[in-house]
Short mmCIF file of C-alpha atoms in Angstrom, two decimals:
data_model
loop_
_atom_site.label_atom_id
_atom_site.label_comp_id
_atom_site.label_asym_id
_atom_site.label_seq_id
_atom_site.Cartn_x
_atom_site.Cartn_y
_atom_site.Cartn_z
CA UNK A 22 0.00 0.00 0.00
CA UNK A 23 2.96 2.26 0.92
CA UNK A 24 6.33 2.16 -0.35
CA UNK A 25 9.00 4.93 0.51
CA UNK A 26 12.40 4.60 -1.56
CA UNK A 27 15.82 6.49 -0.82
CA UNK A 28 14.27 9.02 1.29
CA UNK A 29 16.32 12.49 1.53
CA UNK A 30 15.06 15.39 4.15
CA UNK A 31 16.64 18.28 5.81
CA UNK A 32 15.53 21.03 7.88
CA UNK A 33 17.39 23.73 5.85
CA UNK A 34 20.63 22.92 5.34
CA UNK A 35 20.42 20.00 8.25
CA UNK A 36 20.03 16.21 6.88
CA UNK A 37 17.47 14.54 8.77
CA UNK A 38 16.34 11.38 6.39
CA UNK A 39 19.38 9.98 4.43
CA UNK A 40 18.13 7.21 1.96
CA UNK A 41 15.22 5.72 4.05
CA UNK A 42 13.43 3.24 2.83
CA UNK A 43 10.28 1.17 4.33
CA UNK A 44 7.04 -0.42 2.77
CA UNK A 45 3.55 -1.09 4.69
CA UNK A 46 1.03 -3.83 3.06
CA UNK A 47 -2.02 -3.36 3.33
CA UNK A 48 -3.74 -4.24 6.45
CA UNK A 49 -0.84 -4.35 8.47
CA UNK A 50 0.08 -2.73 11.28
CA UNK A 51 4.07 -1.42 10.81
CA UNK A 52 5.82 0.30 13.88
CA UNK A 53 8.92 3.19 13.03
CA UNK A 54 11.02 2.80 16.37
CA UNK A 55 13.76 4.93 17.47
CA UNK A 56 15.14 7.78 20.25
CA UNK A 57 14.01 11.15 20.71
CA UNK A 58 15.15 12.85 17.14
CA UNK A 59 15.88 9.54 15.21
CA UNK A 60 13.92 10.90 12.17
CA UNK A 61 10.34 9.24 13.15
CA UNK A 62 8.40 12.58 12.65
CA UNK A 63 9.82 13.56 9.71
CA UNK A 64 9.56 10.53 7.99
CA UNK A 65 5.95 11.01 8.96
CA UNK A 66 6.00 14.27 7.99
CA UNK A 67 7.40 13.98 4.75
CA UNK A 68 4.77 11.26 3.94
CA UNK A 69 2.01 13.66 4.19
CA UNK A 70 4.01 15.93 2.33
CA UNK A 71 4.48 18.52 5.13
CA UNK A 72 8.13 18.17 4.99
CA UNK A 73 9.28 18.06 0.83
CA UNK A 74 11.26 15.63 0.44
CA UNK A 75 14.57 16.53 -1.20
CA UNK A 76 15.09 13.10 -2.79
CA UNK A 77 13.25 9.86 -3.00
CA UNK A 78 10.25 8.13 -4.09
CA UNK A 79 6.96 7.81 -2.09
CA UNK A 80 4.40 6.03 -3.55
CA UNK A 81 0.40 5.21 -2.40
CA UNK A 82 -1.31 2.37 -4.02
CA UNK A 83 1.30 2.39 -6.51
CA UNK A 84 0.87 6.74 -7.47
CA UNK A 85 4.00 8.67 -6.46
CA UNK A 86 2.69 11.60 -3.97
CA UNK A 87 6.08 12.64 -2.92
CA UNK A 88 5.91 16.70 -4.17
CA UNK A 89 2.12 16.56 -4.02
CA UNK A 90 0.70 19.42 -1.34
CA UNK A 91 -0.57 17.89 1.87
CA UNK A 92 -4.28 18.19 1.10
CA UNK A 93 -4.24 16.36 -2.21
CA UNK A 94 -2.56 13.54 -0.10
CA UNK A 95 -5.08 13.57 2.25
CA UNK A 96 -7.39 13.14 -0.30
CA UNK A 97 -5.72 9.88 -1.96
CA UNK A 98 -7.09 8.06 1.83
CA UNK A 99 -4.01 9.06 3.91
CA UNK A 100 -4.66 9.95 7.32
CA UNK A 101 -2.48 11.74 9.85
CA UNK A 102 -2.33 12.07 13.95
CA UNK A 103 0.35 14.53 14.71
CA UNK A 104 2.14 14.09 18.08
CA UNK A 105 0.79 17.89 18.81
CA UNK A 106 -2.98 16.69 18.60
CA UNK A 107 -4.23 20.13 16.85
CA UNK A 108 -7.17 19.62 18.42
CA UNK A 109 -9.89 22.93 18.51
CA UNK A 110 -9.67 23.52 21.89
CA UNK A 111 -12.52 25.64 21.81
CA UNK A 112 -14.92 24.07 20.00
CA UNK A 113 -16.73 20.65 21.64
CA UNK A 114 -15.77 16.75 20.76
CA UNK A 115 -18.55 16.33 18.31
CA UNK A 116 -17.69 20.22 16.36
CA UNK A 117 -14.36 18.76 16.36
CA UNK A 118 -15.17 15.49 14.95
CA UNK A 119 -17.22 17.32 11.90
CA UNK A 120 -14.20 19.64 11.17
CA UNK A 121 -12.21 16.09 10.01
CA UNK A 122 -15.56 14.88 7.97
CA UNK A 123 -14.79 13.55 4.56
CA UNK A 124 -16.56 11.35 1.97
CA UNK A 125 -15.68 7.62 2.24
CA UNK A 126 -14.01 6.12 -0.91
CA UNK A 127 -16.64 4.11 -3.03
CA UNK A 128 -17.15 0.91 -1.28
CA UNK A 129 -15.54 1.21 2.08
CA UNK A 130 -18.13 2.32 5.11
CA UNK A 131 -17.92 5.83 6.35
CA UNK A 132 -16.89 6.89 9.88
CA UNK A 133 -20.22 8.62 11.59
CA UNK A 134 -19.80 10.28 14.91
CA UNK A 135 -21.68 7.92 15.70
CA UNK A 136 -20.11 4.79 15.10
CA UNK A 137 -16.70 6.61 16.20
CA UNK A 138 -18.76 7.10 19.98
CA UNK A 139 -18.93 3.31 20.09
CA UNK A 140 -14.86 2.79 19.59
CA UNK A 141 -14.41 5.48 21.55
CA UNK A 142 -17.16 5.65 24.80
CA UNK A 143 -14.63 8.22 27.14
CA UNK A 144 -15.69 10.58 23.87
CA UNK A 145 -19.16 9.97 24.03
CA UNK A 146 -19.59 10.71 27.60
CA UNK A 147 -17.92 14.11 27.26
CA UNK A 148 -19.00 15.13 23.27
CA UNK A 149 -20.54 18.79 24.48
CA UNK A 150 -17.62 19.22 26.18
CA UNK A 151 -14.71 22.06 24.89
CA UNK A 152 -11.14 19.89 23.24
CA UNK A 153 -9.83 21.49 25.78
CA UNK A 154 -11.13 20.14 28.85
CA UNK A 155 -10.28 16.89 27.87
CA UNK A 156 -7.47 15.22 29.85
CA UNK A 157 -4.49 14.07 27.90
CA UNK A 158 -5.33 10.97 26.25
CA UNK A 159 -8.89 11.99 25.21
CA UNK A 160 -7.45 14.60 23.38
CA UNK A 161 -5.37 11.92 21.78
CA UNK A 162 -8.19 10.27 21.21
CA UNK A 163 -10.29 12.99 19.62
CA UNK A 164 -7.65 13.52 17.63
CA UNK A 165 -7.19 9.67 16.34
CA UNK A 166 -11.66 9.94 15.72
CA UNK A 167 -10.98 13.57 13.82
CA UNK A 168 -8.74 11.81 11.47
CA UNK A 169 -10.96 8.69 11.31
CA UNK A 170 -13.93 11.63 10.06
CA UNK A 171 -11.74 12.09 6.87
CA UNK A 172 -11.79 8.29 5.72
CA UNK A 173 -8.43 7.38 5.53
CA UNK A 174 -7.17 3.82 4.45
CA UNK A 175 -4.09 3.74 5.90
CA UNK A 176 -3.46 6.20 8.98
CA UNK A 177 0.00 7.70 10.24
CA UNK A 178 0.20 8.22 14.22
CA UNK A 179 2.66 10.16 15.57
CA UNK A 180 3.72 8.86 19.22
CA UNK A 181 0.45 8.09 20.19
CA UNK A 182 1.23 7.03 23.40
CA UNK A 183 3.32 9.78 24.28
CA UNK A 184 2.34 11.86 27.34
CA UNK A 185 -0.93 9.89 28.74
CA UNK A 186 -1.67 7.72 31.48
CA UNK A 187 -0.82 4.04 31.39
CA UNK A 188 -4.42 3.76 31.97
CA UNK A 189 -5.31 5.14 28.69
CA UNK A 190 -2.41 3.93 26.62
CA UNK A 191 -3.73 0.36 27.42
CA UNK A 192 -7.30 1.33 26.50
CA UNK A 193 -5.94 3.33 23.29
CA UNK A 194 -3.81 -0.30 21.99
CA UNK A 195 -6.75 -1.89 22.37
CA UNK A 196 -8.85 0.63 19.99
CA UNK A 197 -5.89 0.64 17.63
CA UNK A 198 -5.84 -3.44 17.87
CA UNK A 199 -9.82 -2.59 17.12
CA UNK A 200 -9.40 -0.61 13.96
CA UNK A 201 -6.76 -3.37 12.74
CA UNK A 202 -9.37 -6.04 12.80
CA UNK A 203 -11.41 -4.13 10.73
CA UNK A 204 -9.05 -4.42 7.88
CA UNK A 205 -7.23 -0.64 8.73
CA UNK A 206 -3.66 -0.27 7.55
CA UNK A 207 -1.28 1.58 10.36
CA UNK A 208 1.91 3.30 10.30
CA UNK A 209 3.04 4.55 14.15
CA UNK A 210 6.12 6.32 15.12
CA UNK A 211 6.86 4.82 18.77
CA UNK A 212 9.79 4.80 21.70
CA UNK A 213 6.89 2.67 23.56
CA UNK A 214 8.23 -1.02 22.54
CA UNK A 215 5.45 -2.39 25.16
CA UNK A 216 3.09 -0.26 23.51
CA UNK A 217 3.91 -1.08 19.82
CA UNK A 218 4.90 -5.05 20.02
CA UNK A 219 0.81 -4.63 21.52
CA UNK A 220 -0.14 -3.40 17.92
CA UNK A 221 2.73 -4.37 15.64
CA UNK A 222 3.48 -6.80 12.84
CA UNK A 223 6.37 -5.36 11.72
CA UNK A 224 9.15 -2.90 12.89
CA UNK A 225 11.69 -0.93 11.10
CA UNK A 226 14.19 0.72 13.68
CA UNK A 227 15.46 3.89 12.55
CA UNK A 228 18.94 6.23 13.79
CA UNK A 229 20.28 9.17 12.61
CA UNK A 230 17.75 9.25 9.75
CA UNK A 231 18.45 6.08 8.12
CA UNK A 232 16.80 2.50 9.19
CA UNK A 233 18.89 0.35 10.99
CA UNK A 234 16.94 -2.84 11.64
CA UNK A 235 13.76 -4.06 10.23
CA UNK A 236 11.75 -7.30 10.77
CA UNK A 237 8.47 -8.92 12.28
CA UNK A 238 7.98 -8.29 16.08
CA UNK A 239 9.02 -11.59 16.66
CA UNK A 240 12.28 -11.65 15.26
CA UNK A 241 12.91 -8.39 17.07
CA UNK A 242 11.75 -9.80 20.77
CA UNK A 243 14.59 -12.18 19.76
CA UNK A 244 17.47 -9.55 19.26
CA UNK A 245 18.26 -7.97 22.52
CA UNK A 246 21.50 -6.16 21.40
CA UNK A 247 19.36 -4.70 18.62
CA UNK A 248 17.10 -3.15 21.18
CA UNK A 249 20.08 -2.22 23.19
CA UNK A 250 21.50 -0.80 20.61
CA UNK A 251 19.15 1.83 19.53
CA UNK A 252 16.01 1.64 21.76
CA UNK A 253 17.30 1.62 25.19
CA UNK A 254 17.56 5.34 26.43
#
C-alpha cells in the first residue's frame, strides 16, 4: 500500500532522512522505532508531504505523492495524527469530529460520529464538552476519531502514546488493535516497545535518519542487542 524509496530530508541545510526506505502492506500494522530525534516525525512528515522531500520516491497504491501538497494527499485516503494533537480547543468533541468529515471512498463504510462514539465511549460521555477540557489521552483520542472523520485507508500516528496515562495507553492499543481487525492499515512512530509489540506486525528501527533494523515483532523480541543498541535510552 505504501512504499517509501531512498528518502532524503533536511531542515534547511540540516540532513534529517538519508536514503530511508520502508514499505507497509495493506492491512498491516508497521511500527517506526527509534530515540528522541531519530527521524520518526519527519519521515511522517514527509509522507504527508508537510516536509518536501529533497530526494526519494513515495508512492500510495502504486501513485507517487512525494511533491504533491498535503491536502491532495489527504485526499488519496491518507490519514495523519500529529504528536501535537491540533485539536480545537474551543470548540466541543462532536464540532471537532465534523471539522475532520470527509466522503468515504466508493465501497468502504464511512466513519459517523456515531459509530466513532462506540470505539471510543470516554468521547461519548464528554461530546458537548470544549477539546480542551479533555485530559491528555482523550485529546489523543479525539484527535485519532478527527482523522478517522476524513476516511483514511491507511493512517500515520505520531507517538500516540506519548504523554498519557498508562491507563489510557492500554485502552488506546486496544482501539488501535480494534481498527486493525477491521481491515485498517497503520503506520506509528513509537519509543513505547510495550506499547507497539501490543499493535505491531512489523518494525523498522530507525537512527540518525536512516533505518537500521527491520523485521516482524518476533524476530525483534529475539534480538536484545538490537534493542540495546538503539532503543534503550
Amino acid at each position: 500500500m505504501l512504499e517509501v524509496r531512498d528518502l532524503d530530508a533536511f531542515y534547511g541545510g540540516a540532513q534529517i532522512l538519508r536514503g530511508l526506505s520502508l514499505k507497509v502492506g495493506e492491512g498491516e500494522v508497521v511500527a517506526l522505532l527509534g530515540r528522541n530525534g531519530a527521524g520518526k516525525s519527519t519521515t511522517l512528515k514527509s509522507i504527508m508531504g508537510l516536509v518536501r522531500p529533497r530526494a526519494g520516491s513515495v508512492a500510495f497504491e502504486g501513485r507517487e505523492i512525494a511533491g504533491l501538497p498535503s491536502y491532495r494527499i489527504c485526499r488519496l485516503g491518507l490519514g495523519y495524527v500529529p504528536e501535537e494533537r491540533r485539536i480545537f480547543k474551543e470548540l466541543s468533541v462532536l464540532e471537532n469530529l465534523e471539522v475532520g468529515r470527509r466522503e468515504a471512498a466508493p465501497g468502504y463504510p464511512p466513519w459517523t460520529p456515531e459509530r466513532l462514539f462506540e470505539l471510543f465511549p470516554n468521547l461519548a460521555e464528554r461530546r458537548g464538552n470544549a477539546g480542551g477540557d479533555l485530559s491528555g489521552g482523550e485529546q489523543q483520542m479525539l484527535t485519532i476519531a478527527r482523522t478517522l472523520m476524513g476516511n483514511p485507508r491507511l493512517l500515520l500516528l505520531d507517538e500516540p502514546s506519548e504523554g498519557i496515562a498508562p491507563l489510557l495507553v492500554e485502552l488506546l492499543a486496544k482501539t488501535l488493535r480494534t481498527l486493525k481487525g477491521q481491515g485498517l492499515t497503520l503506520l506509528l512512530s513509537e519509543q513505547n516497545l510495550h506499547f507497539a509489540r501490543a499493535l505491531s506486525d512489523r518494525a523498522y528501527i530507525i537512527e540518525g535518519g536512516a533505518i537500521r533494523y527491520e523485521g516482524t515483532i518476533a524476530e525483534l523480541d529475539a534480538r536484545p542487542e538490537i534493542r540495546s543498541a538503539y532503543l534503550v535510552v
